[in-house]
Amino acid sequence: MAKNVRPRVKVPKKAAAGEVITIKTLISHTMESGQRKDSDGNAIPRSIINRFVVDFNGENVLDVTLEPAISTNPYFEFEAVVPEAGEFKFTWHDDDGAVYEDVHAIELG
Amino acid sequence: MELTRRETLIIGAAALAVAAVPLRARAATVDDLIAEFTGGADVAEGGVELDAPEIAENGNTVPIEVGAEGASAIMVLAAGNPTPPVATFNFGPLSGASRAKTRIRLAGTQDVIAVAKLADGSFARTSKNVKVTIGGCGG
C-alpha cells in the first residue's frame, strides 16, 4: 500500500456555460518504476498509479493510462468543457487496487 | 485465520494481476507498440504537437505537452527507456481540447514519440529528441 497518497486538484469555482476551463491535478505518490535497485542490488518492485479518469456529471473528460515512465507525484494539466453546473470527479487507480477519489463542484456564473 | 471463499477469490485475482504485469512489460519494441495502438494502419508524419525541452538536466521529471486537433487518443512513448510506454491519453466528449501536460521520466538522451488517433480515424506521429544529463529510471 502506497503511503501518504494525497490528491490535489485545481478547478475554477465558476464558469460560463460552454466555457473551456483548465484543470490541474497532482497526486502525491512514489510511482516506483520497478527499474530501480536497492543498496543490495535487488530490484524494488513496481508500485505505480496505472489509470487516471476525469468525469463531469457522469460524462467522460479524460482517461489516461499511466506507465512507470510517469514521474513521481503524477501531474496532469488539461482542458474541459463545462456545459452546466455540476461536479468534476477525479479517480486514480493504484497498482495495489486502491482507488483515490476527489470531487470538485463548479457553478455557472 | 480461516479464509472464506470470498477472501480466497480476492487473493487469487490479485495473484493473477501480479502475474500479468511481466507479460505486458515484455511486449517489446516501439514499432510493436505503435502497431498495437493503430491496429496496423498507416501513420503519417506530423499533425501532432509535442512540446518537450531540448535539454533536460534531470530525467526524473521532464515536462511535456501533447496535443492534436480533434484527436480522440494520443499515445506517448520514450524509445530509449527500459520500457518504452509512457502514457496514453483518451479524450472524452467533454474534453475541451485534445491536449494535456504531464511530467515524465527519461532514462537518457533519446527520442520521445507521440502518436495520435485523429478525428477522421487516421493516425499521425511526431518525435522530438531530448538530451538528458541525469537519467531518471534508476537501475
mmCIF file with all atom_site columns, C-alpha atoms in Angstrom, chain A residues 5-64:
data_model
loop_
_atom_site.group_PDB
_atom_site.id
_atom_site.type_symbol
_atom_site.label_atom_id
_atom_site.label_alt_id
_atom_site.label_comp_id
_atom_site.label_asym_id
_atom_site.label_entity_id
_atom_site.label_seq_id
_atom_site.pdbx_PDB_ins_code
_atom_site.Cartn_x
_atom_site.Cartn_y
_atom_site.Cartn_z
_atom_site.occupancy
_atom_site.B_iso_or_equiv
_atom_site.pdbx_formal_charge
_atom_site.auth_seq_id
_atom_site.auth_comp_id
_atom_site.auth_asym_id
_atom_site.auth_atom_id
_atom_site.pdbx_PDB_model_num
ATOM 1  C CA . VAL A 1 5  ? -1.172  9.479  -1.114  1.00 0.00 ? 5  VAL A CA 1
ATOM 2  C CA . ARG A 1 6  ? -2.883  12.831 -1.376  1.00 0.00 ? 6  ARG A CA 1
ATOM 3  C CA . PRO A 1 7  ? -4.707  14.141 -4.443  1.00 0.00 ? 7  PRO A CA 1
ATOM 4  C CA . ARG A 1 8  ? -4.630  17.875 -5.142  1.00 0.00 ? 8  ARG A CA 1
ATOM 5  C CA . VAL A 1 9  ? -6.876  19.378 -7.782  1.00 0.00 ? 9  VAL A CA 1
ATOM 6  C CA . LYS A 1 10 ? -7.286  22.917 -9.030  1.00 0.00 ? 10 LYS A CA 1
ATOM 7  C CA . VAL A 1 11 ? -10.644 23.673 -10.648 1.00 0.00 ? 11 VAL A CA 1
ATOM 8  C CA . PRO A 1 12 ? -12.178 27.149 -11.049 1.00 0.00 ? 12 PRO A CA 1
ATOM 9  C CA . LYS A 1 13 ? -15.213 27.684 -8.782  1.00 0.00 ? 13 LYS A CA 1
ATOM 10 C CA . LYS A 1 14 ? -17.278 29.240 -11.541 1.00 0.00 ? 14 LYS A CA 1
ATOM 11 C CA . ALA A 1 15 ? -17.510 29.088 -15.294 1.00 0.00 ? 15 ALA A CA 1
ATOM 12 C CA . ALA A 1 16 ? -19.852 30.272 -18.037 1.00 0.00 ? 16 ALA A CA 1
ATOM 13 C CA . ALA A 1 17 ? -21.975 27.609 -19.726 1.00 0.00 ? 17 ALA A CA 1
ATOM 14 C CA . GLY A 1 18 ? -19.962 26.035 -22.530 1.00 0.00 ? 18 GLY A CA 1
ATOM 15 C CA . GLU A 1 19 ? -16.728 27.574 -21.344 1.00 0.00 ? 19 GLU A CA 1
ATOM 16 C CA . VAL A 1 20 ? -13.484 25.637 -21.665 1.00 0.00 ? 20 VAL A CA 1
ATOM 17 C CA . ILE A 1 21 ? -11.566 25.604 -18.404 1.00 0.00 ? 21 ILE A CA 1
ATOM 18 C CA . THR A 1 22 ? -8.089  24.415 -17.492 1.00 0.00 ? 22 THR A CA 1
ATOM 19 C CA . ILE A 1 23 ? -7.767  21.851 -14.723 1.00 0.00 ? 23 ILE A CA 1
ATOM 20 C CA . LYS A 1 24 ? -4.550  20.970 -12.933 1.00 0.00 ? 24 LYS A CA 1
ATOM 21 C CA . THR A 1 25 ? -4.149  17.826 -10.859 1.00 0.00 ? 25 THR A CA 1
ATOM 22 C CA . LEU A 1 26 ? -1.328  16.362 -8.850  1.00 0.00 ? 26 LEU A CA 1
ATOM 23 C CA . ILE A 1 27 ? -1.339  13.302 -6.629  1.00 0.00 ? 27 ILE A CA 1
ATOM 24 C CA . SER A 1 28 ? 1.495   12.558 -4.256  1.00 0.00 ? 28 SER A CA 1
ATOM 25 C CA . HIS A 1 29 ? 2.691   9.042  -4.997  1.00 0.00 ? 29 HIS A CA 1
ATOM 26 C CA . THR A 1 30 ? 6.167   7.486  -5.129  1.00 0.00 ? 30 THR A CA 1
ATOM 27 C CA . MET A 1 31 ? 5.494   5.849  -8.542  1.00 0.00 ? 31 MET A CA 1
ATOM 28 C CA . GLU A 1 32 ? 8.146   3.183  -8.009  1.00 0.00 ? 32 GLU A CA 1
ATOM 29 C CA . SER A 1 33 ? 9.043   2.226  -11.576 1.00 0.00 ? 33 SER A CA 1
ATOM 30 C CA . GLY A 1 34 ? 10.260  -1.317 -10.925 1.00 0.00 ? 34 GLY A CA 1
ATOM 31 C CA . GLN A 1 35 ? 13.544  -0.390 -12.653 1.00 0.00 ? 35 GLN A CA 1
ATOM 32 C CA . ARG A 1 36 ? 15.397  0.793  -9.563  1.00 0.00 ? 36 ARG A CA 1
ATOM 33 C CA . LYS A 1 37 ? 17.542  -1.393 -7.325  1.00 0.00 ? 37 LYS A CA 1
ATOM 34 C CA . ASP A 1 38 ? 18.099  -1.080 -3.587  1.00 0.00 ? 38 ASP A CA 1
ATOM 35 C CA . SER A 1 39 ? 21.560  -0.982 -1.956  1.00 0.00 ? 39 SER A CA 1
ATOM 36 C CA . ASP A 1 40 ? 21.782  -4.795 -2.088  1.00 0.00 ? 40 ASP A CA 1
ATOM 37 C CA . GLY A 1 41 ? 21.138  -4.862 -5.814  1.00 0.00 ? 41 GLY A CA 1
ATOM 38 C CA . ASN A 1 42 ? 17.638  -6.271 -5.543  1.00 0.00 ? 42 ASN A CA 1
ATOM 39 C CA . ALA A 1 43 ? 15.012  -4.765 -7.818  1.00 0.00 ? 43 ALA A CA 1
ATOM 40 C CA . ILE A 1 44 ? 12.471  -2.650 -5.955  1.00 0.00 ? 44 ILE A CA 1
ATOM 41 C CA . PRO A 1 45 ? 9.026   -3.881 -7.015  1.00 0.00 ? 45 PRO A CA 1
ATOM 42 C CA . ARG A 1 46 ? 6.889   -1.662 -9.199  1.00 0.00 ? 46 ARG A CA 1
ATOM 43 C CA . SER A 1 47 ? 4.185   0.369  -7.477  1.00 0.00 ? 47 SER A CA 1
ATOM 44 C CA . ILE A 1 48 ? 2.529   2.974  -9.643  1.00 0.00 ? 48 ILE A CA 1
ATOM 45 C CA . ILE A 1 49 ? -0.821  4.539  -10.368 1.00 0.00 ? 49 ILE A CA 1
ATOM 46 C CA . ASN A 1 50 ? -1.881  2.951  -13.626 1.00 0.00 ? 50 ASN A CA 1
ATOM 47 C CA . ARG A 1 51 ? -5.019  4.874  -14.568 1.00 0.00 ? 51 ARG A CA 1
ATOM 48 C CA . PHE A 1 52 ? -6.436  8.374  -14.090 1.00 0.00 ? 52 PHE A CA 1
ATOM 49 C CA . VAL A 1 53 ? -10.028 9.186  -15.016 1.00 0.00 ? 53 VAL A CA 1
ATOM 50 C CA . VAL A 1 54 ? -11.880 12.523 -15.030 1.00 0.00 ? 54 VAL A CA 1
ATOM 51 C CA . ASP A 1 55 ? -15.666 12.681 -15.360 1.00 0.00 ? 55 ASP A CA 1
ATOM 52 C CA . PHE A 1 56 ? -18.117 15.577 -15.284 1.00 0.00 ? 56 PHE A CA 1
ATOM 53 C CA . ASN A 1 57 ? -21.668 14.703 -14.213 1.00 0.00 ? 57 ASN A CA 1
ATOM 54 C CA . GLY A 1 58 ? -21.002 11.139 -15.305 1.00 0.00 ? 58 GLY A CA 1
ATOM 55 C CA . GLU A 1 59 ? -19.667 12.032 -18.741 1.00 0.00 ? 59 GLU A CA 1
ATOM 56 C CA . ASN A 1 60 ? -16.022 11.382 -19.535 1.00 0.00 ? 60 ASN A CA 1
ATOM 57 C CA . VAL A 1 61 ? -13.483 14.172 -19.915 1.00 0.00 ? 61 VAL A CA 1
ATOM 58 C CA . LEU A 1 62 ? -10.169 12.349 -19.835 1.00 0.00 ? 62 LEU A CA 1
ATOM 59 C CA . ASP A 1 63 ? -8.960  8.805  -19.310 1.00 0.00 ? 63 ASP A CA 1
ATOM 60 C CA . VAL A 1 64 ? -5.204  8.330  -19.040 1.00 0.00 ? 64 VAL A CA 1
#
